CSV table of C-alpha atoms and ligand atoms in Angstrom, one decimal:
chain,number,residue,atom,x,y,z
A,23,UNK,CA,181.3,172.1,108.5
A,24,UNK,CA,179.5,168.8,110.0
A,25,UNK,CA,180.6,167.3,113.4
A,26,UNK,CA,181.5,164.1,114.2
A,27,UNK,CA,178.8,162.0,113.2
A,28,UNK,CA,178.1,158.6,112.6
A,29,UNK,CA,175.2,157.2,110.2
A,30,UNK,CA,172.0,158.0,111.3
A,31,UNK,CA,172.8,161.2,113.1
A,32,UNK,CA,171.3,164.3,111.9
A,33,UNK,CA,173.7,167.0,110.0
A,34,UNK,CA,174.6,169.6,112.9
A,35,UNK,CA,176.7,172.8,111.4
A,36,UNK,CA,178.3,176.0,113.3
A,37,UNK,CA,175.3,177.8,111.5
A,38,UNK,CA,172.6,175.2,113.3
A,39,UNK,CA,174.7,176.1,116.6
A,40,UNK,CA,174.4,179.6,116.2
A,41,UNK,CA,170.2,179.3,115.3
A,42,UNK,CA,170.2,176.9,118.2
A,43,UNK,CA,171.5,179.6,120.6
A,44,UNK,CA,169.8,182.3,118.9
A,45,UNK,CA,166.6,180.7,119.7
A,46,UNK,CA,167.2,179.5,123.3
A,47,UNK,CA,167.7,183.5,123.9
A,48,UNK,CA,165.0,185.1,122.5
A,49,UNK,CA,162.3,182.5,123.7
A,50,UNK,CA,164.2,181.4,127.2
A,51,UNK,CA,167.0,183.8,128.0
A,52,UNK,CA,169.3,181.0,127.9
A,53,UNK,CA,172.4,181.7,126.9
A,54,UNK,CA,174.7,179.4,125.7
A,55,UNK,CA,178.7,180.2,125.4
A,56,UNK,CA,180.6,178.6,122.4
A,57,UNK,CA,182.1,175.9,124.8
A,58,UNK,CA,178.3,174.2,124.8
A,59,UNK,CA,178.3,173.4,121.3
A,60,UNK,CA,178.5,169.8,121.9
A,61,UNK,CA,175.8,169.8,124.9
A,62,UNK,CA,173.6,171.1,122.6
A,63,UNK,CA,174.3,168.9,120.1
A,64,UNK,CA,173.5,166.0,122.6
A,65,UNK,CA,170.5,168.0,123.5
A,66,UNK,CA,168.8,168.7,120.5
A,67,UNK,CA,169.6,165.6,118.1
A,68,UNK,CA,167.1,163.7,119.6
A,69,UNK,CA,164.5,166.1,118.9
A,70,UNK,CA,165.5,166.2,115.5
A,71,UNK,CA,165.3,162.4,114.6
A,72,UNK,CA,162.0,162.4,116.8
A,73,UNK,CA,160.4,164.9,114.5
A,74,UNK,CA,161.2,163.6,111.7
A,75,UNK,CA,164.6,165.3,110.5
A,76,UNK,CA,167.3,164.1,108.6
A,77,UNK,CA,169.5,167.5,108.9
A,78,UNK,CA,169.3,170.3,112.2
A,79,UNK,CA,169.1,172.8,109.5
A,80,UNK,CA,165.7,171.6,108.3
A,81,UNK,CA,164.2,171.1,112.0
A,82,UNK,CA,165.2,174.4,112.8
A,83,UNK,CA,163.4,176.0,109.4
A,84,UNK,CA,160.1,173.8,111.2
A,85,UNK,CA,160.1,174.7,114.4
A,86,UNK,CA,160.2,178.4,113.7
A,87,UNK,CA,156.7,177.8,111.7
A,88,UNK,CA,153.4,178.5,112.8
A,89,UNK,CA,153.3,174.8,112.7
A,90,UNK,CA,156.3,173.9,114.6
A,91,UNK,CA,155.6,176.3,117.9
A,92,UNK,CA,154.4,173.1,119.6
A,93,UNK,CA,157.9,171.3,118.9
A,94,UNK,CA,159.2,174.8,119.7
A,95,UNK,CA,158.2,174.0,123.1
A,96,UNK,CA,159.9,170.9,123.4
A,97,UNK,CA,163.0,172.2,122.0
A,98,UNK,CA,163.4,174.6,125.0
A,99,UNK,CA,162.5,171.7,127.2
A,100,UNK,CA,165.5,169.7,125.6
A,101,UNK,CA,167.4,172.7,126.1
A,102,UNK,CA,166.7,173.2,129.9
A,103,UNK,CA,168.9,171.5,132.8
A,104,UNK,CA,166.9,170.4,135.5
A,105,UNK,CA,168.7,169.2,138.1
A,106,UNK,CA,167.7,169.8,142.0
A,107,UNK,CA,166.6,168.2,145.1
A,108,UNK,CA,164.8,168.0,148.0
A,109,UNK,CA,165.8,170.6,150.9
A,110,UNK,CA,168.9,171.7,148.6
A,111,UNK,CA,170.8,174.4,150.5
A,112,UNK,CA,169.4,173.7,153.8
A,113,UNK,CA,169.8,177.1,155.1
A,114,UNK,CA,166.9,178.5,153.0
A,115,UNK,CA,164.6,176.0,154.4
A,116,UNK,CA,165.8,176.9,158.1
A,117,UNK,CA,165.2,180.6,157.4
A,118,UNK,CA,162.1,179.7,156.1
A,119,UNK,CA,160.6,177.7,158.8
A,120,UNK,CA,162.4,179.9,161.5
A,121,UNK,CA,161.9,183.6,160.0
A,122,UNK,CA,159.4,183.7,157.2
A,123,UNK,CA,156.5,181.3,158.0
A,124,UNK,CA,155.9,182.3,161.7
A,125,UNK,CA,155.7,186.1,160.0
A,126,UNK,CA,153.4,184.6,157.4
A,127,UNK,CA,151.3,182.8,159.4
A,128,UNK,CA,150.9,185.6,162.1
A,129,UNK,CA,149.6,187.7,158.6
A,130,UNK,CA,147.2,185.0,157.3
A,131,UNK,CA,145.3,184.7,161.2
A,132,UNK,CA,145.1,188.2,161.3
A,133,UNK,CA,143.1,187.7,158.1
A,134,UNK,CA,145.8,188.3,155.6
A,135,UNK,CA,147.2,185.7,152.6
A,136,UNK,CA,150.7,183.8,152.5
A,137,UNK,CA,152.0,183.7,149.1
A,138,UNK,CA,155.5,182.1,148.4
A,139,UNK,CA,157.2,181.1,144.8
A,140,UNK,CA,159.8,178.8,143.7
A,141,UNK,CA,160.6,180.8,140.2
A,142,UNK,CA,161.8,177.7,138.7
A,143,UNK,CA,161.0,174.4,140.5
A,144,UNK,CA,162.0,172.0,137.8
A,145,UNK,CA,160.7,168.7,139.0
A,146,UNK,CA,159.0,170.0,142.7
A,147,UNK,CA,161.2,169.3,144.9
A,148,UNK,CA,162.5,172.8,146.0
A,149,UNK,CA,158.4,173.2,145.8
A,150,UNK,CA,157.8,170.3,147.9
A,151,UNK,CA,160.4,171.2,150.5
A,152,UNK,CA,159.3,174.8,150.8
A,153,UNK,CA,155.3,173.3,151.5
A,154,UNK,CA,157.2,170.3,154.0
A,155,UNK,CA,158.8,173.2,155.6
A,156,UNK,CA,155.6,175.5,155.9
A,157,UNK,CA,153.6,172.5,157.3
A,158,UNK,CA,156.6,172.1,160.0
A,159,UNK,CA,156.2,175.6,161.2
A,160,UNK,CA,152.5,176.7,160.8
A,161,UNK,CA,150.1,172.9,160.6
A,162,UNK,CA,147.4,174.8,160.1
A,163,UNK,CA,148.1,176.5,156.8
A,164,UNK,CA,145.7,174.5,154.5
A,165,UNK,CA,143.1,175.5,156.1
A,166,UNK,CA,144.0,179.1,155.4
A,167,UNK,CA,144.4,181.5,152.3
A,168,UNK,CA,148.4,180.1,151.7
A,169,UNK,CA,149.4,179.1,148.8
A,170,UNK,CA,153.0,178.5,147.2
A,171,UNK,CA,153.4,179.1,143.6
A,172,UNK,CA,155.8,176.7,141.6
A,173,UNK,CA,156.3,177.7,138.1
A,174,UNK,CA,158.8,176.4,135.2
A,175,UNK,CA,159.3,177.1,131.4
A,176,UNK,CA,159.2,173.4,131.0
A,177,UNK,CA,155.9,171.9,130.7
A,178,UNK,CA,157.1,168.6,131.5
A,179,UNK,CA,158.8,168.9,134.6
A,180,UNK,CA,155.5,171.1,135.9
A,181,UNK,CA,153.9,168.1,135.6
A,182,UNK,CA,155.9,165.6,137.0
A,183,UNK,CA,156.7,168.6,140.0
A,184,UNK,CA,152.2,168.4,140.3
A,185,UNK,CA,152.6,164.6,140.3
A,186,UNK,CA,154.3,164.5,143.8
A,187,UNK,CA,155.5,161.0,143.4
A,188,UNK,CA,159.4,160.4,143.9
A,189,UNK,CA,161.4,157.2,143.7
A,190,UNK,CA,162.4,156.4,147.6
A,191,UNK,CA,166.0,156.9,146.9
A,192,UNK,CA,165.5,160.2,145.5
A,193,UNK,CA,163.3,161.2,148.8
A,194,UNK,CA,166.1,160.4,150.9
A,195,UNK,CA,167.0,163.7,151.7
A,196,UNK,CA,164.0,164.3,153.3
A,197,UNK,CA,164.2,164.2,156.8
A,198,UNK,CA,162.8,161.0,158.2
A,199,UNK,CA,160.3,162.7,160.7
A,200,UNK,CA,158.8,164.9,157.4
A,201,UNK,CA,158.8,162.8,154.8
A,202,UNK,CA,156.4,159.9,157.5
A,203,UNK,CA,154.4,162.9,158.6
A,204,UNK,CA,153.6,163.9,154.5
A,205,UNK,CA,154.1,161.2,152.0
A,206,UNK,CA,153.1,157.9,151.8
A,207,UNK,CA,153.9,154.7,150.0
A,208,UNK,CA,153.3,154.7,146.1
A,209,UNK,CA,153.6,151.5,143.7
A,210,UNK,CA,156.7,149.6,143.5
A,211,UNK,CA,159.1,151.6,145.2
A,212,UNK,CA,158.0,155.5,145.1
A,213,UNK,CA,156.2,157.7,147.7
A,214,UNK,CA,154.0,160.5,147.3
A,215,UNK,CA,152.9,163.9,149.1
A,216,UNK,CA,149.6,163.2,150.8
A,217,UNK,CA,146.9,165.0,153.2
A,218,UNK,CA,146.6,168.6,153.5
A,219,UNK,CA,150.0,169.8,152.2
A,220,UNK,CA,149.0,168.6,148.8
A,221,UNK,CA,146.6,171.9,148.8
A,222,UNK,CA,149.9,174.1,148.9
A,223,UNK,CA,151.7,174.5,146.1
A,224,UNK,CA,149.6,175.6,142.9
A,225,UNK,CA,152.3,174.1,139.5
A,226,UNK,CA,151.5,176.5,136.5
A,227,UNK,CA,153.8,177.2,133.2
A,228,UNK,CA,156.0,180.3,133.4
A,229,UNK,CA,158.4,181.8,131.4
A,230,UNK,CA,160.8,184.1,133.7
A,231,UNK,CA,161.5,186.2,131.2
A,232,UNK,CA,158.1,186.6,129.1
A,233,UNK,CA,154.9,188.8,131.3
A,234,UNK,CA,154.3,187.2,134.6
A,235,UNK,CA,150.3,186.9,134.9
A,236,UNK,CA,149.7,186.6,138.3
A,237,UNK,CA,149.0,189.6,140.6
A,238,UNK,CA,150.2,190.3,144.6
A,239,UNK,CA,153.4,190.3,145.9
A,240,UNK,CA,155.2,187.0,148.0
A,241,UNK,CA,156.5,186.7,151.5
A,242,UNK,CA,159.1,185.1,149.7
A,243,UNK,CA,160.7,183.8,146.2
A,244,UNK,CA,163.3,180.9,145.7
A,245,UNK,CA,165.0,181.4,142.4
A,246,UNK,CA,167.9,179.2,142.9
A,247,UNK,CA,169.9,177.7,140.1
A,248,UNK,CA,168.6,179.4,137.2
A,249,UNK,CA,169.9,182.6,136.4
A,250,UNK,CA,173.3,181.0,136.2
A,251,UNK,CA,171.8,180.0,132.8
A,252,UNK,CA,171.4,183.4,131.9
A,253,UNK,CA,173.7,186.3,130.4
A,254,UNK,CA,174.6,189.3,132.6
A,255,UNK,CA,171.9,192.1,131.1
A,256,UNK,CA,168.8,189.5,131.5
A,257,UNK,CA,169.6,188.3,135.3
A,258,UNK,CA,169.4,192.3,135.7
A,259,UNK,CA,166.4,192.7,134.4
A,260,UNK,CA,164.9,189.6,136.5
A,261,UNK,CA,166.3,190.8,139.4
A,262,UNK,CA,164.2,194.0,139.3
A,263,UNK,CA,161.3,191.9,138.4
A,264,UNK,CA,162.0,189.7,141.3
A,265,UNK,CA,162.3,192.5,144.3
A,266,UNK,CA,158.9,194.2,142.5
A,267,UNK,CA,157.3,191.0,143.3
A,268,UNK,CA,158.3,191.0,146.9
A,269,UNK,CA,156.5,192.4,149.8
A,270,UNK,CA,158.3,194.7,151.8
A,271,UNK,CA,160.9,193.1,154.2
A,272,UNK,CA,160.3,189.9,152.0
A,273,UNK,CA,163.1,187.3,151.3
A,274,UNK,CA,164.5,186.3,147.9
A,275,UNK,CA,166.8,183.4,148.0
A,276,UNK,CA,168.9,182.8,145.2
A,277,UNK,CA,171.6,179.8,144.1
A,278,UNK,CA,174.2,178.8,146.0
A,279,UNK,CA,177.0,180.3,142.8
A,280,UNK,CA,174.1,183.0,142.4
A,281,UNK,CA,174.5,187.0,143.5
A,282,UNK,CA,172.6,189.8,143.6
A,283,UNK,CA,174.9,192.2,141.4
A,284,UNK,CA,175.3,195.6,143.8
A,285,UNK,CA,174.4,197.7,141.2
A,286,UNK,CA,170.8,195.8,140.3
A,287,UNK,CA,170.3,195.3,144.6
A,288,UNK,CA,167.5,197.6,143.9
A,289,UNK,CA,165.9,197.6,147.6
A,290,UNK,CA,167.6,194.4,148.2
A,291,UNK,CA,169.9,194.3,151.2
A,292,UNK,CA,172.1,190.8,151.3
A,293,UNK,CA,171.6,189.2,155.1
A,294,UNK,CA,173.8,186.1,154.2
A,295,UNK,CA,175.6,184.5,151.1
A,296,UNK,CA,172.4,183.6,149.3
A,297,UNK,CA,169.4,185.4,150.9
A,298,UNK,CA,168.6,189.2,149.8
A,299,UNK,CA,165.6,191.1,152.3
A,300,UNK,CA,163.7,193.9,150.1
A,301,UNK,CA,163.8,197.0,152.5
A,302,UNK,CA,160.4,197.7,154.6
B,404,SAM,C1,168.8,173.6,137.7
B,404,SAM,S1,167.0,173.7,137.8
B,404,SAM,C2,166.8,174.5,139.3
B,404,SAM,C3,165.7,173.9,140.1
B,404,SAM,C4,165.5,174.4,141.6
B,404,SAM,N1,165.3,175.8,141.5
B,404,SAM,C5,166.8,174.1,142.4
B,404,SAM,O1,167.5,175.1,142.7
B,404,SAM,O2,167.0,173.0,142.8
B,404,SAM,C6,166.8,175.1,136.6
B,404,SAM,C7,165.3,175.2,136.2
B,404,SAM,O3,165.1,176.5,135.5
B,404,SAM,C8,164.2,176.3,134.5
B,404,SAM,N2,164.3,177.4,133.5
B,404,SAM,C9,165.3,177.7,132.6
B,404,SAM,N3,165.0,178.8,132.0
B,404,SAM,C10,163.8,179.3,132.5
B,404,SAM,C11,163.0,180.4,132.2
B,404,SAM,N4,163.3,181.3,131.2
B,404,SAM,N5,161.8,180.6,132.9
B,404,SAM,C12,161.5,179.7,133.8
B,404,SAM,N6,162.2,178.6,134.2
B,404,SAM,C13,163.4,178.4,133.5
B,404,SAM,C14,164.6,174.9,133.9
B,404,SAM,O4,163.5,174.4,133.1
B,404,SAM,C15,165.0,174.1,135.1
B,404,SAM,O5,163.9,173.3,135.6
């Protein structure tokens, strides 16, 4: 059965859907519910006219090649939404620069290291914010062993994210005292994350659900606005992933729609709506 199409637009069938899905859950965990057929459409048609095909059918037979695992990789990046913002859910941030960095910082002086992740950071700003906010309560952590990792599936967002340049308007949620203490003016009309805070966060690839290569444990993870992408059985298996990862009496904060199901808490007590502290 094709959609509504007009010349031009590549063939799209419930099969294509289904392969489209399919996909997006075995390499992602992304799950998509019948009622996203047209998103994906909308998603994914570009893609398939960029590459070359006339039909979904046939892009889907390339991109599950040996061949096509490069345009695989821009499939999920279609597939991905990316939204976010600087200092989103301010309470995090407050716990952070009132709770978790003076704790940190006490750790690194006594000869320790500060390790913090945003899971998913999409375009940097939640990373961004998170380094704004440990440069507010500890100055001197460049000069120490504190780094923030900011991981994404989406290769191109990583990169704009280790950019650090934003459009003005877009920066305007940054506090007016932060964003003059850390960014500067950027060609026509942007700004971008300067000085020491720029040795914070370290942007790297990451699949949430594929084998995490990086060792140690963190003070503190931001996964926020990403498991609400996922089906039921996979946000349980990242949670447990997630509270392994954290040091004892470490934070995880999650989305503001996002919980901790009681059942998959393991070690994780809830201290408000959206913040989880693994047991010491
Ligand atoms: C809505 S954004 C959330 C950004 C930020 N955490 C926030 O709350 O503002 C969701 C991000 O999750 C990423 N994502 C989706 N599936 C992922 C996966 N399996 N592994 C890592 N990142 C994933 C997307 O690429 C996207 O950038």
């Amino acid at each position: 059965m094709n959609d509504m199409r007009s010349a031009g637009e590549p063939d799209y069938t419930d099969a294509d859907f289904q392969r489209v899905r399919r996909i997006a859950q075995d390499e992602a965990g992304i799950y998509f519910p019948d009622t996203k057929r047209t998103l994906v459409y909308s998603r994914v048609s570009r893609r398939v006219r960029e590459a070359g095909h006339a039909s979904f059918h046939s892009y889907l037979d390339f991109v599950q090649t040996v061949g096509g695992r490069g345009e695989m990789e821009r499939l999920i990046c279609a597939l991905t939404t990316n939204v976010t913002n600087f200092f989103r859910e301010k309470t995090h941030f407050m716990h952070l620069e009132e709770i978790v960095v003076p704790k940190l910082a006490a750790q690194v002086r006594a000869g320790g290291r500060g390790r913090l992740w945003s899971a998913a950071c999409s375009t940097g700003q939640e990373p961004w914010s998170i380094a704004m906010s440990v440069m507010t309560a500890f100055p001197d952590a460049p000069a120490h062993d504190v780094r923030i990792l900011a991981t994404d599936i989406n290769a191109d967002v990583v990169a704009h994210a280790a950019a650090g340049i934003y459009p003005t308007v877009e920066a305007e949620a940054i506090p007016a005292e932060k964003k003059s203490q850390f960014m500067e003016p950027h060609g026509d009309g942007g700004l971008r994350f300067t000085g020491g805070i720029r040795n914070l966060p370290a942007f790297r690839v990451l699949n949430l659900n594929a084998n995490w290569p990086m060792k140690g444990t963190f003070s503190a993870i931001f996964c926020r606005n990403v498991v609400i992408y996922f089906d039921e059985a996979t946000r349980e298996r990242l949670w447990h992933r997630l509270a392994d990862r954290l040091d004892p009496g470490g934070f995880l904060c999650v989305g503001h729609s996002e919980r901790v199901a009681s059942k998959s808490q393991c070690g994780l007590e809830q201290i408000a709506p959206t913040i989880y502290r693994k047991e010491s």
